[in-house]
CSV table of C-alpha atoms and ligand atoms in Angstrom, one decimal:
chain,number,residue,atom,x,y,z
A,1,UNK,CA,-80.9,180.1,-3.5
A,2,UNK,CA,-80.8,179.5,-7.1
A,3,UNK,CA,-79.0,182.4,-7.8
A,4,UNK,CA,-75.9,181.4,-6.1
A,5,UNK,CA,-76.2,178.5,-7.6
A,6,UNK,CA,-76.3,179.1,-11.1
A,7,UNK,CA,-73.8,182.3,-10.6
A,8,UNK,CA,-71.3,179.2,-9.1
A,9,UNK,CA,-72.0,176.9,-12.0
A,10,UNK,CA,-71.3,179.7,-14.2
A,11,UNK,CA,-68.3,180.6,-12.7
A,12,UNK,CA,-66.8,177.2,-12.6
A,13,UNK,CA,-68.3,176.2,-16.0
A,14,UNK,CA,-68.0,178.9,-18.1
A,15,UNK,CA,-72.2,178.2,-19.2
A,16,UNK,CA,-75.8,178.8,-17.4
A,17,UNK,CA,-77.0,175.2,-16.0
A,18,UNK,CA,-79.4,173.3,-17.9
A,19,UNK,CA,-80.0,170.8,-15.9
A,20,UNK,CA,-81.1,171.9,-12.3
A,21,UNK,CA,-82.8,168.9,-9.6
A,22,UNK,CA,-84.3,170.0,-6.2
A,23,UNK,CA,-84.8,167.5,-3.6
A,24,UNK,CA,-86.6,168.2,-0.3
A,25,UNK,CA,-86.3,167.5,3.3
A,26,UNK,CA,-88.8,166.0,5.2
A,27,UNK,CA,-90.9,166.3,8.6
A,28,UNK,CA,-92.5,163.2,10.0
A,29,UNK,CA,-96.0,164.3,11.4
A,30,UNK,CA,-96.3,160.9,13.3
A,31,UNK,CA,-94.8,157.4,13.2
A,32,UNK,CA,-91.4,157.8,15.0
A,33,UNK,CA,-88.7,154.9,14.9
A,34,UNK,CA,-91.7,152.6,13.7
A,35,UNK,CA,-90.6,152.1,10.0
A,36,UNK,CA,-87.9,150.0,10.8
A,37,UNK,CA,-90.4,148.1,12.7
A,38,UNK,CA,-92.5,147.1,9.4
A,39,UNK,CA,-94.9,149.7,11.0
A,40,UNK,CA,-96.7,153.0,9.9
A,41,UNK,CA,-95.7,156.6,9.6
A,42,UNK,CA,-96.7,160.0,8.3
A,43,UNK,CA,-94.2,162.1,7.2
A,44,UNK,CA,-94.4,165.1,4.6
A,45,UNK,CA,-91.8,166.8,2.2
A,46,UNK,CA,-91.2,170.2,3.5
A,47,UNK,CA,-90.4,173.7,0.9
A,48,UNK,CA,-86.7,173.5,1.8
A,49,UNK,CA,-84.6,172.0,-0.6
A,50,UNK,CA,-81.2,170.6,-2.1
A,51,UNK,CA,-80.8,171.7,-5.2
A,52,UNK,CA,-78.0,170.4,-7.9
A,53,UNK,CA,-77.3,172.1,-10.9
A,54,UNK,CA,-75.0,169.8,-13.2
A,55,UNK,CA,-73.8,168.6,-17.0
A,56,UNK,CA,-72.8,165.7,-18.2
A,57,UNK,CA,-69.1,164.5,-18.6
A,58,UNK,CA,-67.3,162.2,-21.4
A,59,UNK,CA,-65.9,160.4,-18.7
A,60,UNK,CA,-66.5,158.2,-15.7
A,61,UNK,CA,-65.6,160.6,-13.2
A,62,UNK,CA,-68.3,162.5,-10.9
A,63,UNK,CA,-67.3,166.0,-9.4
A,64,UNK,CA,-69.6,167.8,-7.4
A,65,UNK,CA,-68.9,170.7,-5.6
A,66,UNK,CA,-71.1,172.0,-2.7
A,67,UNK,CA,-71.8,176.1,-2.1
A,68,UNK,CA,-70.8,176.0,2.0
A,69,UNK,CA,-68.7,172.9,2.4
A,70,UNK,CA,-64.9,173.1,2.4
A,71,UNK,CA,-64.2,170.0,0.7
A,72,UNK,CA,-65.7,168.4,-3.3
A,73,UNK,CA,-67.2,165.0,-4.1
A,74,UNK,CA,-64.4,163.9,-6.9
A,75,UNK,CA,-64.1,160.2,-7.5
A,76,UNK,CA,-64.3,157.8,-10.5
A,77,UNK,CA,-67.1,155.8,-10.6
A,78,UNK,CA,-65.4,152.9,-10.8
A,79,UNK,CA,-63.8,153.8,-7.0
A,80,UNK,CA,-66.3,152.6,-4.2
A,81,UNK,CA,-63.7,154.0,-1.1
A,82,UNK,CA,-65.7,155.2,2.2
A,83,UNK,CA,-63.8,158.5,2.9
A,84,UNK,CA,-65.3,159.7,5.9
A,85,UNK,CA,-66.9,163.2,4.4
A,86,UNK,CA,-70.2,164.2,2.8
A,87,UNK,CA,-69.4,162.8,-0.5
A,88,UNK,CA,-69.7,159.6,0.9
A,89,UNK,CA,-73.7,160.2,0.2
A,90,UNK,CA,-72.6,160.6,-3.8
A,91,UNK,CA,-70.1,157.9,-3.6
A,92,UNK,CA,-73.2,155.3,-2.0
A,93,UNK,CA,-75.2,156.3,-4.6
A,94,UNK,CA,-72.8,155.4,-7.6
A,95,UNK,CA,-71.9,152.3,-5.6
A,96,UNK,CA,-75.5,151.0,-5.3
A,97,UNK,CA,-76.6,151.6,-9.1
A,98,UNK,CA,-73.1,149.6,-9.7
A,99,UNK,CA,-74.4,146.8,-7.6
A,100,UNK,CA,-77.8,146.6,-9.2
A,101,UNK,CA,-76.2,146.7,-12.9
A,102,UNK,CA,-77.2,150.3,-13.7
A,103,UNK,CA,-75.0,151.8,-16.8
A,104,UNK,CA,-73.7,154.8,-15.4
A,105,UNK,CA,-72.0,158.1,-17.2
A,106,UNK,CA,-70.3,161.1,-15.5
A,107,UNK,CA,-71.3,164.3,-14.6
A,108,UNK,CA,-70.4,167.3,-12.5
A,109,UNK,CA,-71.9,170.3,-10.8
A,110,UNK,CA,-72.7,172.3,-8.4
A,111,UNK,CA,-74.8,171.7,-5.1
A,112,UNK,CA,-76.6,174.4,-2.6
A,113,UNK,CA,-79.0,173.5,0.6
A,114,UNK,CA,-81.3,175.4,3.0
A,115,UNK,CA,-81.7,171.9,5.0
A,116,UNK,CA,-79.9,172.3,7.8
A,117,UNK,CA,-77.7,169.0,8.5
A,118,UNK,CA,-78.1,166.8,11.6
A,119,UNK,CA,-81.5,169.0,12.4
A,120,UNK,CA,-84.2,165.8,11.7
A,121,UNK,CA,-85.0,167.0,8.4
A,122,UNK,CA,-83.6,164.5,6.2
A,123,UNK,CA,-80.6,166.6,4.7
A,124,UNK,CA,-79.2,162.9,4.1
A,125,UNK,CA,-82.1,161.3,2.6
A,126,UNK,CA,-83.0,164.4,0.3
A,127,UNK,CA,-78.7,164.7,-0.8
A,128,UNK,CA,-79.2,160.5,-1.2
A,129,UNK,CA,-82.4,161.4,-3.5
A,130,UNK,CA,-81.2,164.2,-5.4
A,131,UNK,CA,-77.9,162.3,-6.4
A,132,UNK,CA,-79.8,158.9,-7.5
A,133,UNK,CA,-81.8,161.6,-10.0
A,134,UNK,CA,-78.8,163.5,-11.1
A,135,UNK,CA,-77.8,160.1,-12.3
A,136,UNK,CA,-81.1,159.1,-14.0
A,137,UNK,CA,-81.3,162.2,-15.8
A,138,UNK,CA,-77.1,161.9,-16.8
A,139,UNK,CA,-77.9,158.1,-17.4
A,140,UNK,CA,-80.9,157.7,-18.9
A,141,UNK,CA,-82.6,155.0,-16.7
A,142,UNK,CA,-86.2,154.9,-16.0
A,143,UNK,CA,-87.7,156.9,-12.8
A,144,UNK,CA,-89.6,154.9,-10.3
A,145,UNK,CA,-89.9,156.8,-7.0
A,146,UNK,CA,-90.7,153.6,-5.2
A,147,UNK,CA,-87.9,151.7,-6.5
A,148,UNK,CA,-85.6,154.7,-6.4
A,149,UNK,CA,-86.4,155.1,-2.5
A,150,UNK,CA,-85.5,151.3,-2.1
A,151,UNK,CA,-82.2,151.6,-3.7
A,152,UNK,CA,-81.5,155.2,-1.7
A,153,UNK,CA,-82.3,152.8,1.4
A,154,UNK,CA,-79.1,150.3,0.5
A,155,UNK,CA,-77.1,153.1,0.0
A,156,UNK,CA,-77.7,154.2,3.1
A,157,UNK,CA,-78.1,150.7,5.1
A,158,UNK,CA,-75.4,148.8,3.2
A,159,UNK,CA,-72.7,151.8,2.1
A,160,UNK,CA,-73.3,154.1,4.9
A,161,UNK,CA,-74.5,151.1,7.4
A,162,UNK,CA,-77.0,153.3,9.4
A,163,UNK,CA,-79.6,151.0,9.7
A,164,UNK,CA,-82.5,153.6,8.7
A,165,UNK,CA,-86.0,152.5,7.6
A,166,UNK,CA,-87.7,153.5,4.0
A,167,UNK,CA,-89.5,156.9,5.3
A,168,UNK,CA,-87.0,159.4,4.5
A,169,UNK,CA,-85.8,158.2,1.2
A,170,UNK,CA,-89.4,157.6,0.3
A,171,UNK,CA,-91.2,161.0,1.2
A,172,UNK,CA,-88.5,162.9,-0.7
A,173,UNK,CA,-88.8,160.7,-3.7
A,174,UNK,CA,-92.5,160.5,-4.0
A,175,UNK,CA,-93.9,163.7,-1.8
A,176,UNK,CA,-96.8,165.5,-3.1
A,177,UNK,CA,-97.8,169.4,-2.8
A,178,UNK,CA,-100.5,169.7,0.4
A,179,UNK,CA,-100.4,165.6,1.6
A,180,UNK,CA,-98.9,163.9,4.2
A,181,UNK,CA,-98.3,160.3,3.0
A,182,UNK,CA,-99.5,157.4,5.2
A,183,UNK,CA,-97.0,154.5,4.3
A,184,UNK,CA,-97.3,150.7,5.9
A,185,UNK,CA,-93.4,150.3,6.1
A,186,UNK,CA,-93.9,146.4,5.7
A,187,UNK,CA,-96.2,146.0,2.4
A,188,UNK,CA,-95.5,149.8,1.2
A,189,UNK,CA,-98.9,150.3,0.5
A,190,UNK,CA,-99.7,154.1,0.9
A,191,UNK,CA,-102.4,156.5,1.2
A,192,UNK,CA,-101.7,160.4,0.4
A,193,UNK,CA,-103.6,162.4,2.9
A,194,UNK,CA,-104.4,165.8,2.7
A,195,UNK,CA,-103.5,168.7,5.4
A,196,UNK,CA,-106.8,169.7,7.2
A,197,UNK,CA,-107.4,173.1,6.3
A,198,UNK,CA,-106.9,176.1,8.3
A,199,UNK,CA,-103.9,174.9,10.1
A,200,UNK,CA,-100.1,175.5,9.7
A,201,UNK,CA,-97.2,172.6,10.7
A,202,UNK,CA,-94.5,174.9,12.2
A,203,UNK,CA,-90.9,173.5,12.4
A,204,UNK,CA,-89.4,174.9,15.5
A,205,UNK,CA,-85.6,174.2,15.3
A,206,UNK,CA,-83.8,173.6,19.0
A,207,UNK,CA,-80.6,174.4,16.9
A,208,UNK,CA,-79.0,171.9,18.5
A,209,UNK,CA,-77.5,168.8,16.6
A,210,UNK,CA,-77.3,165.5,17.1
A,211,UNK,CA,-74.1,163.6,17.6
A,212,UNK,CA,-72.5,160.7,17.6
A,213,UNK,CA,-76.5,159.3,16.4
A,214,UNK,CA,-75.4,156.6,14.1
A,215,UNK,CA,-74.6,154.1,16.8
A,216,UNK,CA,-77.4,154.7,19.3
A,217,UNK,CA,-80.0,154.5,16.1
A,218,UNK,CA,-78.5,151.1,15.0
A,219,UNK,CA,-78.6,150.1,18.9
A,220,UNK,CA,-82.5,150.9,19.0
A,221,UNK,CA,-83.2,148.7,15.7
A,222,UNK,CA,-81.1,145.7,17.9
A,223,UNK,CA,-83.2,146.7,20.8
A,224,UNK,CA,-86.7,146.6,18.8
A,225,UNK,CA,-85.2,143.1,17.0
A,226,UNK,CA,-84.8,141.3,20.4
A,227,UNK,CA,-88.2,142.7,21.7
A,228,UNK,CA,-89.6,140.9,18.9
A,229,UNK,CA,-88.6,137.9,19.5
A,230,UNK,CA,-89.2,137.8,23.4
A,231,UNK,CA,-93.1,137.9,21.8
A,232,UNK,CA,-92.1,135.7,19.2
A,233,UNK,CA,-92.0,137.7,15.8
A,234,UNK,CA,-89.6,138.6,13.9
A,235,UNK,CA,-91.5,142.6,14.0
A,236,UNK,CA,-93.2,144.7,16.5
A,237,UNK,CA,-95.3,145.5,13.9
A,238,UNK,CA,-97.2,141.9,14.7
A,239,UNK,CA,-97.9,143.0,18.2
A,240,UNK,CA,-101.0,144.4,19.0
A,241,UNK,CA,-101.4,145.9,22.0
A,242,UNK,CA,-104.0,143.2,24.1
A,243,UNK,CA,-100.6,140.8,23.2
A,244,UNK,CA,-98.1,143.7,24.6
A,245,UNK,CA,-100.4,143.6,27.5
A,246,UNK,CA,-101.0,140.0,28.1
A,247,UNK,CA,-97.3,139.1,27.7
A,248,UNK,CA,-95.1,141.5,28.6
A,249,UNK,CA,-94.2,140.8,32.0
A,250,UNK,CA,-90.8,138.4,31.7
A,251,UNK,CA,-89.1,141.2,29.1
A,252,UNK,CA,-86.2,143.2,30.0
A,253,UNK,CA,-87.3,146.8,31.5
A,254,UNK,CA,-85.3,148.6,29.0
A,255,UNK,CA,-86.9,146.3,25.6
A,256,UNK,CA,-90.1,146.6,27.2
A,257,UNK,CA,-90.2,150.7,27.3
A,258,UNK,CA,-88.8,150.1,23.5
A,259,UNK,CA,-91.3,148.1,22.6
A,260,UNK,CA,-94.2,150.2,24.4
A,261,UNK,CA,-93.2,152.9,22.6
A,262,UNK,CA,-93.2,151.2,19.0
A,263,UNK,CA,-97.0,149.3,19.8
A,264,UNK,CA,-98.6,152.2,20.7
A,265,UNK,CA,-97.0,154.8,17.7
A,266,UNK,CA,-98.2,152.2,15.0
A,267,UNK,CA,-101.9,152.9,17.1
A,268,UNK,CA,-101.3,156.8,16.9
A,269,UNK,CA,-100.0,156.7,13.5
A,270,UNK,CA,-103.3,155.2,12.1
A,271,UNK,CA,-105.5,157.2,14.9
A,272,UNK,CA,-103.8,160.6,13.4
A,273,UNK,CA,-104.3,160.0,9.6
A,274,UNK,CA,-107.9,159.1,10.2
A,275,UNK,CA,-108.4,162.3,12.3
A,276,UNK,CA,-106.9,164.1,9.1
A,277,UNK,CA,-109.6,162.8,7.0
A,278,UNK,CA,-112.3,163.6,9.7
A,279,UNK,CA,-109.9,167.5,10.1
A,280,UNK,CA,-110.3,166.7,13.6
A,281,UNK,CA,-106.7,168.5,14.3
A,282,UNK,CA,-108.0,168.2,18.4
A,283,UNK,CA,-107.1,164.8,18.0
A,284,UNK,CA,-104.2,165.1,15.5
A,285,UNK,CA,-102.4,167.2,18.4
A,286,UNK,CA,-103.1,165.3,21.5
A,287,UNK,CA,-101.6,162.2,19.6
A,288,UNK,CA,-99.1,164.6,18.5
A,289,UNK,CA,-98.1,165.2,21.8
A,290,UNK,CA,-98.8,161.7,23.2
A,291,UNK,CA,-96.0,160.2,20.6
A,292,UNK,CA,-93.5,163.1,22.3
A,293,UNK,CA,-93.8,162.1,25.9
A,294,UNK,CA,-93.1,158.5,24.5
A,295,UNK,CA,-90.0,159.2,22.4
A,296,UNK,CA,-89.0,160.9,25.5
A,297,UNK,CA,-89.8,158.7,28.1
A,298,UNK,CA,-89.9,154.9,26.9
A,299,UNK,CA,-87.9,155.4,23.7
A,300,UNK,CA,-85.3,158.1,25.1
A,301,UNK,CA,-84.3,159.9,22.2
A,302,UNK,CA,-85.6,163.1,22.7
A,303,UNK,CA,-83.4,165.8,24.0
A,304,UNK,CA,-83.6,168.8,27.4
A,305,UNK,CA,-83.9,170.7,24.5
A,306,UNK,CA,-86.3,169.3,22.3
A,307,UNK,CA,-88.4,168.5,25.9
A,308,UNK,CA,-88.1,172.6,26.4
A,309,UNK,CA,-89.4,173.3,23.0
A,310,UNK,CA,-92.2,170.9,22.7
A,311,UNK,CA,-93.1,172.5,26.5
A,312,UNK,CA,-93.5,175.9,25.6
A,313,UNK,CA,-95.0,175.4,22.2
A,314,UNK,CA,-98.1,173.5,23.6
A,315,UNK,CA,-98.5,176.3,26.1
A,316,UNK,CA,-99.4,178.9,23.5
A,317,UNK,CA,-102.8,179.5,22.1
A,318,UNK,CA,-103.9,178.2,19.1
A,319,UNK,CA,-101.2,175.2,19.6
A,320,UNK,CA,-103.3,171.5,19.5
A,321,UNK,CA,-99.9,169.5,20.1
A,322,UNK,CA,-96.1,169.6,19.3
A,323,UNK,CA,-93.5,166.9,19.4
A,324,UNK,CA,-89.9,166.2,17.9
A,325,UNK,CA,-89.5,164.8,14.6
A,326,UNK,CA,-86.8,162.7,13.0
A,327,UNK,CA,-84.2,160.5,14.5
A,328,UNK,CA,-84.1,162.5,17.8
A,329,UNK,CA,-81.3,163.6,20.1
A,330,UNK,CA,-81.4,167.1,19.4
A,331,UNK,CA,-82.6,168.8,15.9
A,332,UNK,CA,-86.1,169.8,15.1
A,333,UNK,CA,-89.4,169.9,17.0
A,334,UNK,CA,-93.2,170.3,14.6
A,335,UNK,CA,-96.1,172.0,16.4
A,336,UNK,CA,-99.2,171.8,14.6
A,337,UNK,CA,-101.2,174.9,15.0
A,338,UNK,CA,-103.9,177.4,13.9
A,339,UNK,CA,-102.9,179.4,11.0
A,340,UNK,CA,-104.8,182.9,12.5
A,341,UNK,CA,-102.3,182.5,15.4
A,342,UNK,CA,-99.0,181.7,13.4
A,343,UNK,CA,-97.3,185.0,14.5
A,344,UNK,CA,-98.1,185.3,17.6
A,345,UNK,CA,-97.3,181.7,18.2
A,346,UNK,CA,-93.9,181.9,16.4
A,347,UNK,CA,-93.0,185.4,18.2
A,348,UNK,CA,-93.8,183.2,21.6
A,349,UNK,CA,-92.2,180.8,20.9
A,350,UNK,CA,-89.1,182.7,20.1
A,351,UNK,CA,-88.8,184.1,23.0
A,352,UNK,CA,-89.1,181.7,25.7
A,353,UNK,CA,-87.4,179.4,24.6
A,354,UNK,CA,-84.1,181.9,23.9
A,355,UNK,CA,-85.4,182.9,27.7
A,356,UNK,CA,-85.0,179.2,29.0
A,357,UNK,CA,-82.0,177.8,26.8
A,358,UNK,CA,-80.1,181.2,25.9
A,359,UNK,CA,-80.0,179.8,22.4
A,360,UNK,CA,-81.7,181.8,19.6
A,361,UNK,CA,-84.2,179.2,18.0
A,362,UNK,CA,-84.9,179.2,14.2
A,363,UNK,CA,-88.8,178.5,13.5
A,364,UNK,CA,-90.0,177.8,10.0
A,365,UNK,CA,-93.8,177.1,8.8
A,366,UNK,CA,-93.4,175.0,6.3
A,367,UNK,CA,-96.0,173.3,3.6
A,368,UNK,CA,-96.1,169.7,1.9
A,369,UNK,CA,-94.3,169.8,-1.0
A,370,UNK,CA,-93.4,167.8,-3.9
A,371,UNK,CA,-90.7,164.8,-4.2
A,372,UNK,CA,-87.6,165.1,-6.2
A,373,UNK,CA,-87.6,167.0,-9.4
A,374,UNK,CA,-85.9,168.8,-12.5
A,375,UNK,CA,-87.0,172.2,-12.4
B,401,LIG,C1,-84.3,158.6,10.7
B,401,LIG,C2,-84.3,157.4,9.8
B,401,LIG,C3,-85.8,157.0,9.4
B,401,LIG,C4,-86.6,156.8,10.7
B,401,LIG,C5,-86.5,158.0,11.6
B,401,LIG,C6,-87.1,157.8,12.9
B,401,LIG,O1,-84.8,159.7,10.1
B,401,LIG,O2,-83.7,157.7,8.6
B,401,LIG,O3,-85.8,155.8,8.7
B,401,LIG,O4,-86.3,155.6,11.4
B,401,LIG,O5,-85.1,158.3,11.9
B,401,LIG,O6,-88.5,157.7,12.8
């Protein structure tokens, strides 16, 4: 990956690349669609990466070429105009360190991914992250990966207006080597917590994509809002579930299968990462696989495909529980699993589900690796 990314740089620059940043993607182990919520999740930064190799310029201008898309970021960085492509991710990120009086200089580069877009993986939070440290590194601000996240989340919430929680921008700021990261989405406090040992997190890619997700996301954050209130809070974080019990019965079917699904993730989330520190992976899975019949059932976002994956990976041996990860509607599915069965498991896998779907799956295994970096 780096080769053809340094051969571009050299070809368009005429010099090797000095300055190289890698950004990861992400998978979220447990806590889905709760971070909005001021609730809990567990995600970890996966070994696939964005990686930008750039140099500074003597003028305000950013241009930012990307190995497999047709079209360039180029744009001063006094111009904050939404264009409607991928550089719209750069152009957020030079508008939000305008709005919260960063100096900024220009630079230009190159940019290669192995992330695949619109899988559940966080391409956007990890091209969001990598760009805010292109221009720390270019600028010469300070690096603080919680305060970074923050201002990768207006980028996204205010430029972008996809009305995403703090996970993703978070775990690929601040993601360590062999942790999962247990954040409260309300207080950011945050735990790392390590990967029991003998097991393997296997991303199992439905290679399907997600369309169109922008609006039904924003419409579940409305949805979650309202269900609040009916119990009146302003989160569903406040709800426990004796309350949810108690008081549910005037709410709207729909809020009520929204909110059900929010309550009892928050539960899981906290159940799983103390099951991590006990390596009770038993547990870990069933919860796993709990938190998928939910996003399918009450919080609708999984996918025939997704439903099909999560199916046949729980069916093999050595498998304690799968379940999509992400955003939803299509993309990517994590199975945790026993590393002595990891190719057999991944050959299975494979197989039925390019026998049920007729659609040749990819399947990863993947580690915890670090946040954003220069390397
Ligand atoms: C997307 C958002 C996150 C989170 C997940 C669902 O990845 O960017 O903030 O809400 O969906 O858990």
């Amino acid at each position: 990956m780096n080769k053809g990314l340094k051969e571009t740089f050299y070809h368009k620059f005429g010099e090797e690349p000095k300055l190289i940043v890698q950004s990861p993607g992400r998978v979220n182990i447990i806590g889905e669609h709760t971070d909005y919520n001021d609730g809990f999740v567990l995600p970890m930064a996966i070994d696939r990466h964005i990686r930008v190799a750039f140099r500074p310029r003597d003028d305000k201008k950013i241009k930012l070429e990307s190995i497999g898309f047709d079209s360039d970021a180029n744009f001063s960085i006094n111009d904050s105009t939404y264009i409607g492509d991928w550089s719209d991710y750069v152009r957020s990120i030079s508008w939000v360190l305008k709005k919260n009086n960063f100096d900024i200089k220009g630079w230009e580069g190159v940019m290669v991914s192995n992330i695949p877009i619109g899988a559940g993986l966080s391409s956007s939070a990890s091209l969001l992250m990598a760009i805010l440290k292109v221009f720390s590194v270019i600028s010469k601000f300070p690096w603080d990966g919680m305060e970074m996240a923050k201002l990768a989340r207006q980028a996204e919430n205010e430029f972008l207006q996809l009305k995403s929680g703090i996970m993703d921008q978070l775990i690929c700021s601040i993601g360590r080597v062999g942790h999962a990261l247990l954040l409260d989405c309300r207080d950011l406090s945050l735990d790392f917590v390590t990967i029991p040992p003998n097991v393997k997190i296997i991303i199992l890619d439905t290679v399907t994509r997600r369309e169109l997700v922008d609006s039904k996301y924003n419409e579940r954050v409305k949805q979650c809002a309202l269900a609040a209130t009916y119990f009146g809070y302003n989160s569903l974080r406040d709800i426990s579930i004796g309350h949810f019990l108690k008081n549910k019965e005037g709410l709207d079917q729909l809020l009520l299968k929204r909110a059900r699904h929010v309550i009892y993730e928050n539960q899981r989330t906290i159940e799983v990462s103390e099951a991590m520190k006990d390596n009770d992976v038993n547990r870990i899975g069933r919860l796993m696989s709990e938190s998928h019949q939910s996003l399918k059932k009450d919080y609708s976002v999984s996918s025939k495909e997704l439903n099909i994956m999560v199916q046949i990976a729980e069916k093999e041996a050595g498998c304690f529980g799968a379940r999509m990860t992400g955003a939803g509607f299509g993309g990517c599915a994590i199975a945790l699993i026993d590393e002595s069965f990891k190719e057999e498991f991944m050959r299975n896998v494979f197989n039925n589900y390019f026998l049920k779907t007729g659609i040749k799956p990819m399947i990863y295994i993947s580690s915890p690796s670090s946040g954003v970096r220069l390397c």
